[in-house]
Coordinates of C-alpha atoms and ligand atoms in Angstrom, one line a residue:
M222 CA -24.7 29.8 -88.0
K223 CA -25.0 31.8 -91.3
T224 CA -21.4 32.5 -93.0
V225 CA -20.7 36.4 -94.8
Y226 CA -17.4 36.3 -97.1
T227 CA -15.6 39.2 -98.1
C228 CA -12.4 40.1 -99.9
F229 CA -10.0 42.7 -98.8
C230 CA -7.2 43.7 -101.5
T231 CA -5.6 46.4 -99.3
S232 CA -2.7 47.4 -97.8
V233 CA -4.3 49.6 -95.4
I234 CA -7.3 49.0 -93.0
H235 CA -9.2 51.9 -92.8
E236 CA -12.7 52.4 -91.2
G237 CA -14.5 51.1 -94.9
H238 CA -13.1 48.1 -94.1
L239 CA -14.5 48.1 -90.3
N240 CA -17.3 49.6 -91.3
I241 CA -17.6 46.5 -93.8
I242 CA -16.8 44.0 -91.1
R243 CA -19.3 45.6 -88.8
E244 CA -22.3 44.8 -91.3
A245 CA -21.1 41.5 -91.8
Q246 CA -21.3 41.0 -88.4
K247 CA -24.9 41.8 -88.2
Y248 CA -25.7 38.4 -90.6
G249 CA -23.4 35.7 -89.6
K250 CA -19.6 34.3 -88.8
V251 CA -17.4 36.7 -91.4
I252 CA -15.4 34.9 -93.1
V253 CA -12.7 36.7 -94.9
G254 CA -10.6 36.3 -98.4
V255 CA -7.6 38.3 -98.5
L256 CA -6.5 38.5 -102.4
G257 CA -2.7 37.5 -103.3
D258 CA -0.3 39.6 -104.7
E259 CA -0.1 37.7 -108.1
A260 CA -4.3 38.6 -108.8
M261 CA -3.7 42.4 -106.4
I262 CA -1.2 43.8 -108.8
R263 CA -3.4 42.8 -111.8
F264 CA -6.2 45.4 -111.4
N265 CA -5.2 47.3 -108.4
R266 CA -2.1 48.9 -107.0
F267 CA 1.2 46.9 -105.8
P268 CA 0.5 46.3 -102.0
S269 CA 2.6 48.2 -99.8
V270 CA 3.0 45.3 -97.4
S271 CA 3.9 41.7 -97.6
F272 CA 1.2 39.2 -98.4
E273 CA 2.0 37.7 -94.5
E274 CA 1.5 41.2 -92.9
R275 CA -1.6 41.9 -95.0
L276 CA -3.0 38.5 -93.3
E277 CA -1.6 39.6 -90.1
M278 CA -3.4 42.7 -90.3
V279 CA -6.8 41.4 -91.3
R280 CA -6.4 38.6 -88.3
K281 CA -6.3 41.5 -86.1
I282 CA -9.5 42.7 -87.3
E283 CA -12.0 42.8 -84.3
G284 CA -15.1 40.5 -85.4
V285 CA -13.4 38.0 -88.0
S286 CA -13.6 34.8 -87.5
E287 CA -11.7 33.5 -90.3
V288 CA -8.7 34.8 -92.2
V289 CA -8.3 32.5 -95.8
V290 CA -6.6 33.1 -98.9
Q291 CA -8.4 34.1 -102.3
E292 CA -5.6 33.5 -104.8
D293 CA -8.3 34.5 -107.9
I294 CA -9.7 38.0 -108.6
L295 CA -12.9 36.1 -109.6
Y296 CA -14.7 34.1 -106.3
D297 CA -15.5 30.9 -107.9
R298 CA -13.5 28.8 -106.4
I299 CA -13.9 30.9 -102.8
I300 CA -17.4 30.1 -103.2
E301 CA -17.4 26.9 -104.2
K302 CA -15.3 26.2 -101.4
Y303 CA -16.7 28.3 -98.7
R304 CA -20.2 28.8 -99.7
P305 CA -20.9 31.7 -97.8
D306 CA -24.5 32.4 -97.2
Y307 CA -23.6 36.2 -98.0
V308 CA -21.1 38.1 -99.9
I309 CA -20.3 41.8 -98.8
H310 CA -18.5 44.7 -100.7
G311 CA -18.8 47.7 -100.9
D312 CA -21.2 49.2 -103.5
N313 CA -18.4 50.6 -105.9
W314 CA -18.0 47.4 -107.2
K315 CA -22.0 47.9 -109.5
S316 CA -20.1 50.0 -111.7
P317 CA -17.2 49.2 -114.1
P318 CA -14.3 48.3 -113.3
L319 CA -15.6 46.2 -110.4
K320 CA -19.1 44.9 -111.9
A321 CA -17.9 42.1 -113.8
I322 CA -16.7 40.6 -110.2
R323 CA -19.8 41.2 -108.8
D324 CA -22.3 39.6 -111.7
N325 CA -19.8 36.7 -111.6
V326 CA -20.0 36.9 -107.8
E327 CA -24.2 37.2 -108.7
K328 CA -24.2 34.1 -110.6
L329 CA -22.5 32.2 -108.3
L330 CA -24.9 32.8 -105.3
S331 CA -27.9 32.3 -107.3
A332 CA -27.0 28.6 -107.7
Y333 CA -28.0 27.9 -103.8
G334 CA -29.5 31.6 -102.8
G335 CA -26.6 33.0 -101.6
K336 CA -27.2 36.9 -101.7
I337 CA -25.1 39.8 -102.2
I338 CA -25.0 42.5 -99.1
D339 CA -23.9 45.5 -101.1
V340 CA -22.5 48.0 -98.3
P341 CA -22.3 52.3 -99.4
Y342 CA -18.9 53.3 -100.7
T343 CA -16.8 55.1 -97.6
Y344 CA -16.0 58.5 -99.0
S345 CA -14.7 60.2 -95.9
E346 CA -11.2 62.6 -96.3
E347 CA -9.6 59.9 -93.8
V348 CA -9.9 57.4 -96.6
R349 CA -8.9 59.6 -99.3
R350 CA -5.4 61.0 -97.2
I351 CA -4.8 57.0 -97.2
D352 CA -5.4 56.4 -99.8
M353 CA -3.0 58.9 -101.3
R354 CA -0.5 58.4 -98.8
E355 CA -0.8 55.0 -99.6
K356 CA 0.2 56.1 -103.8
E357 CA 2.8 58.7 -102.4
K358 CA 4.1 55.7 -100.3
L359 CA 4.7 53.7 -103.8
A360 CA 6.4 56.2 -105.2
M361 CA 8.9 56.5 -103.2
P362 CA 12.3 55.5 -104.3
E363 CA 13.2 52.7 -101.7
L364 CA 10.1 51.1 -102.4
R365 CA 9.6 51.8 -106.4
R366 CA 13.4 50.3 -107.4
G367 CA 13.0 47.0 -106.3
R368 CA 9.7 46.4 -107.3
L369 CA 10.6 44.8 -111.1
K370 CA 12.8 42.2 -109.7
K371 CA 9.5 41.5 -107.8
L372 CA 7.6 41.8 -111.2
L373 CA 9.8 39.7 -112.8
S374 CA 8.8 36.5 -109.8
L375 CA 5.1 37.6 -109.6
R376 CA 4.3 37.8 -113.6
P377 CA 4.8 36.0 -116.9
V378 CA 5.7 38.8 -118.9
V379 CA 6.2 41.9 -117.1
K380 CA 4.2 44.7 -119.6
T381 CA 5.8 47.6 -119.7
L382 CA 4.9 50.9 -122.1
E383 CA 6.1 53.6 -122.9
V384 CA 6.1 57.0 -121.3
H385 CA 8.2 60.7 -121.4
S386 CA 5.8 62.9 -119.7
G387 CA 3.6 63.2 -116.7
L388 CA 0.6 62.7 -118.6
T389 CA 1.9 60.0 -120.3
G390 CA 2.9 57.9 -116.9
L391 CA -0.2 58.6 -115.7
I392 CA -1.6 56.3 -119.0
A393 CA 0.6 53.9 -117.8
E394 CA -0.2 54.5 -114.0
K395 CA -4.1 54.3 -114.6
T396 CA -5.1 52.2 -117.7
V397 CA -7.0 48.9 -116.5
V398 CA -9.0 46.7 -118.7
E399 CA -11.6 44.1 -118.1
Q400 CA -12.1 41.7 -120.1
D401 CA -14.1 38.3 -119.4
G402 CA -13.4 38.8 -115.3
E403 CA -9.9 39.0 -116.1
Y404 CA -8.4 42.0 -115.1
D405 CA -4.6 44.0 -116.6
Q406 CA -2.4 46.9 -116.8
F407 CA 0.8 48.0 -117.4
D408 CA 3.9 46.5 -115.0
A409 CA 6.4 49.0 -115.5
M410 CA 6.9 52.1 -117.8
W411 CA 9.8 52.6 -120.5
I412 CA 11.6 56.1 -120.7
S413 CA 12.8 55.2 -124.3
S414 CA 15.1 57.6 -126.2
L415 CA 12.8 57.3 -129.5
C416 CA 9.9 58.7 -127.9
D417 CA 12.3 61.4 -125.0
S418 CA 13.7 63.2 -128.4
T419 CA 11.4 63.0 -130.5
A420 CA 9.0 64.9 -127.7
K421 CA 11.7 67.2 -127.6
G422 CA 11.8 67.7 -131.7
K423 CA 15.2 66.0 -131.4
P424 CA 17.1 63.1 -133.5
D425 CA 17.5 60.1 -131.5
I426 CA 21.0 60.0 -131.5
E427 CA 22.3 60.8 -128.0
L428 CA 22.0 64.1 -128.1
V429 CA 19.4 64.7 -125.4
D430 CA 21.8 64.7 -122.9
M431 CA 21.5 63.3 -119.4
T432 CA 20.2 65.8 -117.3
S433 CA 17.2 66.3 -119.4
R434 CA 16.1 62.9 -119.3
F435 CA 16.6 62.5 -116.1
R436 CA 14.2 65.9 -115.9
T437 CA 11.7 63.3 -118.0
I438 CA 12.1 60.3 -115.4
D439 CA 11.4 63.4 -113.0
D440 CA 8.4 64.7 -114.3
V441 CA 7.1 60.4 -114.6
M442 CA 8.3 59.7 -111.2
E443 CA 6.1 62.7 -109.6
V444 CA 2.8 61.4 -110.4
T445 CA 3.5 57.3 -110.5
T446 CA 4.2 54.7 -108.6
K447 CA 5.0 51.8 -111.2
P448 CA 8.3 50.8 -112.0
I449 CA 10.9 52.2 -114.4
I450 CA 13.2 51.0 -116.8
F451 CA 15.2 53.6 -118.3
D452 CA 16.9 53.6 -122.4
G453 CA 20.6 54.1 -121.5
D454 CA 21.0 53.7 -125.4
T455 CA 25.0 53.5 -125.6
G456 CA 25.5 54.0 -121.9
G457 CA 28.2 56.8 -123.1
L458 CA 31.8 56.3 -122.3
I459 CA 32.7 54.1 -118.8
E460 CA 33.4 56.7 -117.1
H461 CA 30.3 58.5 -117.4
F462 CA 28.2 55.6 -117.1
V463 CA 29.0 55.0 -113.3
Y464 CA 27.5 58.6 -112.7
T465 CA 24.8 57.5 -114.7
V466 CA 23.5 54.0 -112.9
R467 CA 24.5 55.8 -109.5
S468 CA 21.9 58.5 -110.6
L469 CA 19.4 56.3 -111.6
E470 CA 19.9 54.3 -108.7
R471 CA 19.4 57.1 -106.5
M472 CA 16.3 58.7 -108.2
G473 CA 14.4 55.1 -107.7
V474 CA 15.1 53.9 -111.3
S475 CA 14.7 49.7 -111.3
A476 CA 16.7 49.2 -114.6
I477 CA 18.6 50.9 -117.1
I478 CA 19.1 49.1 -120.6
I479 CA 22.5 49.8 -122.3
E480 CA 23.1 48.9 -126.2
D481 CA 26.5 47.5 -127.4
K482 CA 26.7 50.4 -129.8
V483 CA 29.3 52.2 -129.8
G484 CA 29.9 56.0 -131.4
L485 CA 27.3 57.9 -133.3
K486 CA 24.4 56.0 -132.2
R487 CA 21.3 56.1 -134.1
N488 CA 17.8 54.6 -134.1
S489 CA 18.3 50.3 -134.7
L490 CA 14.9 50.8 -136.5
F491 CA 17.1 51.9 -139.7
G492 CA 19.2 48.9 -139.4
T493 CA 22.2 48.6 -141.8
E494 CA 20.4 51.3 -144.2
V495 CA 22.6 53.7 -141.6
E496 CA 26.3 53.4 -140.3
Q497 CA 26.4 51.9 -137.3
Q498 CA 29.0 50.1 -135.5
Q499 CA 28.7 47.7 -132.3
D500 CA 31.0 47.6 -130.0
D501 CA 33.3 44.8 -129.2
I502 CA 32.9 41.9 -126.5
P503 CA 35.1 43.2 -123.8
H504 CA 34.7 46.7 -123.5
F505 CA 31.0 46.1 -123.4
C506 CA 32.1 43.7 -120.5
E507 CA 34.1 46.3 -118.7
K508 CA 31.2 48.8 -119.5
I509 CA 28.2 46.1 -117.7
A510 CA 31.1 45.1 -114.5
A511 CA 31.8 48.7 -114.2
G512 CA 28.0 49.7 -113.7
K513 CA 27.9 46.7 -111.6
R514 CA 30.2 47.1 -109.7
I515 CA 29.5 51.1 -108.7
Q516 CA 25.5 50.2 -107.9
L517 CA 25.0 49.8 -103.8
T518 CA 21.7 48.2 -104.2
D519 CA 20.8 44.5 -105.1
D520 CA 17.7 46.2 -106.7
F521 CA 18.9 48.2 -109.4
M522 CA 19.3 46.0 -112.8
I523 CA 22.1 46.5 -115.6
I524 CA 20.4 44.8 -118.4
A525 CA 22.7 44.1 -121.8
R526 CA 21.0 45.2 -125.2
I527 CA 22.4 42.8 -128.1
E528 CA 22.0 45.1 -131.5
S529 CA 23.9 41.7 -133.6
L530 CA 20.4 40.8 -135.6
I531 CA 19.9 44.8 -136.2
L532 CA 22.9 44.4 -137.8
E533 CA 22.9 41.2 -139.5
R534 CA 25.6 39.8 -137.4
G535 CA 24.1 36.5 -136.8
M536 CA 22.8 34.6 -134.5
Q537 CA 25.8 33.1 -133.2
D538 CA 27.2 36.9 -132.6
A539 CA 24.3 37.7 -130.8
L540 CA 24.3 34.4 -128.4
D541 CA 27.9 35.0 -128.0
R542 CA 27.4 38.5 -127.2
A543 CA 24.3 37.4 -124.7
F544 CA 26.6 35.0 -122.8
A545 CA 29.8 36.9 -122.4
Y546 CA 27.4 39.7 -120.6
V547 CA 25.7 37.5 -118.4
K548 CA 29.3 36.4 -117.5
A549 CA 30.2 40.0 -117.2
G550 CA 27.2 40.6 -114.8
A551 CA 24.3 41.8 -116.9
D552 CA 20.9 40.9 -115.6
G553 CA 19.1 40.7 -118.1
I554 CA 19.2 40.5 -121.7
M555 CA 17.0 42.5 -124.4
I556 CA 17.7 41.2 -128.2
H557 CA 16.0 43.5 -130.9
S558 CA 14.9 42.7 -134.2
R559 CA 13.8 45.1 -137.1
K560 CA 11.9 41.9 -138.9
K561 CA 8.4 41.6 -139.5
S562 CA 8.9 38.2 -138.4
P563 CA 9.4 37.1 -134.7
D564 CA 11.2 33.9 -136.3
E565 CA 15.2 34.6 -135.9
I566 CA 14.1 36.5 -131.9
L567 CA 12.6 33.2 -131.2
E568 CA 15.2 31.0 -132.5
F569 CA 17.6 33.5 -130.4
C570 CA 15.4 33.0 -127.5
D571 CA 15.0 29.0 -127.3
K572 CA 19.3 28.7 -128.2
F573 CA 19.9 31.1 -125.2
R574 CA 17.0 29.5 -122.7
S575 CA 18.6 26.3 -123.3
V576 CA 22.1 27.0 -121.8
D577 CA 20.4 30.1 -119.4
P578 CA 17.0 28.9 -117.8
K579 CA 16.7 32.1 -115.6
T580 CA 18.5 35.1 -116.7
P581 CA 15.3 37.7 -117.8
I582 CA 15.2 38.1 -121.1
V583 CA 13.8 41.2 -122.8
V584 CA 12.0 42.2 -126.1
V585 CA 11.0 45.4 -128.3
P586 CA 8.1 43.8 -130.6
T587 CA 7.7 47.1 -132.9
S588 CA 8.3 45.5 -136.2
F589 CA 7.5 41.7 -135.9
N590 CA 3.9 43.0 -133.6
T591 CA 1.9 40.0 -134.6
I592 CA 3.4 37.3 -131.8
T593 CA 1.2 37.8 -128.5
E594 CA 2.8 38.2 -125.0
R595 CA 1.3 34.9 -124.6
E596 CA 4.1 32.9 -127.2
L597 CA 7.0 34.9 -126.0
H598 CA 6.3 33.7 -123.1
E599 CA 6.0 30.3 -124.1
H600 CA 10.0 31.0 -125.6
G601 CA 11.4 32.4 -122.6
V602 CA 10.5 36.5 -122.4
N603 CA 10.5 37.9 -119.2
I604 CA 9.8 41.3 -120.2
V605 CA 7.5 43.0 -123.1
I606 CA 8.4 46.6 -124.1
Y607 CA 5.6 48.7 -126.2
A608 CA 8.2 51.2 -126.9
N609 CA 6.7 54.1 -128.8
Q610 CA 3.0 53.6 -129.4
L611 CA 1.7 55.9 -127.6
T612 CA 3.8 58.9 -129.3
R613 CA 2.8 57.1 -132.8
S614 CA -0.8 57.6 -131.6
A615 CA -0.9 61.1 -130.5
F616 CA 1.6 62.4 -133.5
P617 CA -1.2 61.9 -136.4
A618 CA -4.1 62.7 -134.0
M619 CA -2.0 66.1 -133.4
Q620 CA -1.5 66.5 -136.6
Q621 CA -4.7 65.7 -138.3
T622 CA -6.2 68.0 -135.9
A623 CA -4.3 71.0 -136.8
S624 CA -4.9 70.5 -140.5
D625 CA -8.6 70.6 -139.7
I626 CA -8.1 74.0 -138.2
L627 CA -6.7 75.7 -140.9
R628 CA -8.9 73.7 -143.3
Y629 CA -12.3 75.0 -141.4
H630 CA -11.0 77.9 -139.6
R631 CA -12.4 76.9 -136.8
A632 CA -12.5 74.0 -133.8
K633 CA -15.8 73.0 -134.3
E634 CA -15.4 70.1 -136.9
V635 CA -12.3 68.2 -134.4
D636 CA -14.5 68.9 -131.5
D637 CA -16.2 65.2 -131.5
R638 CA -12.5 63.7 -131.4
L639 CA -11.6 65.7 -128.7
L640 CA -11.7 64.8 -125.0
P641 CA -14.6 66.6 -123.4
I642 CA -13.9 70.5 -121.4
K643 CA -14.8 69.0 -118.6
D644 CA -12.5 65.8 -118.7
I645 CA -9.4 67.3 -119.6
I646 CA -9.8 69.8 -116.5
S647 CA -10.7 67.4 -114.0
L648 CA -8.2 64.4 -115.4
I649 CA -5.0 65.7 -113.6
E650 CA -6.3 65.4 -109.2
E651 CA -5.1 67.7 -107.1
L652 CA -3.6 67.3 -103.9
Ligands
LIG270 C1 13.3 53.4 -128.0 O1 12.4 52.8 -127.8 O2 14.1 54.6 -128.0 C2 14.9 51.9 -128.3 C3 14.0 50.9 -128.6 O3 15.9 52.0 -128.5 S1 14.0 50.8 -131.0 O4 13.2 52.3 -131.0 O5 13.4 49.6 -131.0 O6 15.5 51.6 -130.9
LIG271 MG1 16.5 54.2 -127.7

């Protein structure tokens, strides 16, 4: 008997999947691969149920003879192992970004005479509704909040992009890149104090109040599902910080990062060019501990950010603080630097890791931007935050457009570099 293979990468079985199984049965014995969580989150949505539940769901489908685990997005290992006569898939994989997978399968099958079966993709109202519900579910606070911790165990590096609005949130949510059959997307979002303030035309000095910062979070949350790391600046007074933690946790934010500074906070990238005062260790530890005491779930993370390298207080001070903050309950350490070279960051990571192998390390490679995620991972980094690149790319583009319209007294000259009108009006999906 011939064998037909298909791979499911879904948290819900709908008529489209059943249709594939029905079609597959016409050709032979049906083997379904369930894509592992690690592979799934690289090019699809985060699963809304556990991997075991996804396996069980597929086992229950009538007509499925065997359920296997597919670990990788590309089918090489699966095809080598099962040598199916056919691989069946919805015809949506004929276009990017899935086309690379189809091309790879075609090549693998042709080596021994296997064939691809493309089934028309089921675009029905019901499928659309299920998809929408799935998205809404992932956006719920209870489901979103714990996802950062899950990502820390599933991803070598949690890639985090700055967002400050619904629109930038959509970019972080939807951008997927395919490169030689490898898929990638951002895992999480960073609500930067710098960019949130800049979007409002305000300086980054804790001037934009928490109510307004929460409004930004809400705008982002309304249109996204990915976890959020909030830039909590200094965290303010301990008496206020506990309220901030409570609110963020209730909203479904996954983590707050607070920096060990007091008084008028200025952006770290000013370094010692402006007056900035670092908090003392016992007081900052008290703040961390107060936040940890007030949180209600195990999901929420309080990450302590160390400004010793920024303020040129030396490596030992940074390390002493890191160990003290972890002892006070910090769920992670962010180490910051404004040097062009990543050397001091790497030295910190190596020294910290030699004592503490597991507390997550967060870095923001704005100045030391030549280092890759892989190299950072090799030194024990777990979260990389691209903290301001979206804002910095939009600003010069908008400024150029504004001056060109003034220069030419019309908009024709700028039109070529703009998003086409038909794209901007259909960019945002309606419910
Ligand atoms: C931010 O994005 O607001 C940060 C990171 O705090 S930095 O601007 O590098 O200080
Ligand atoms: Mg900030």
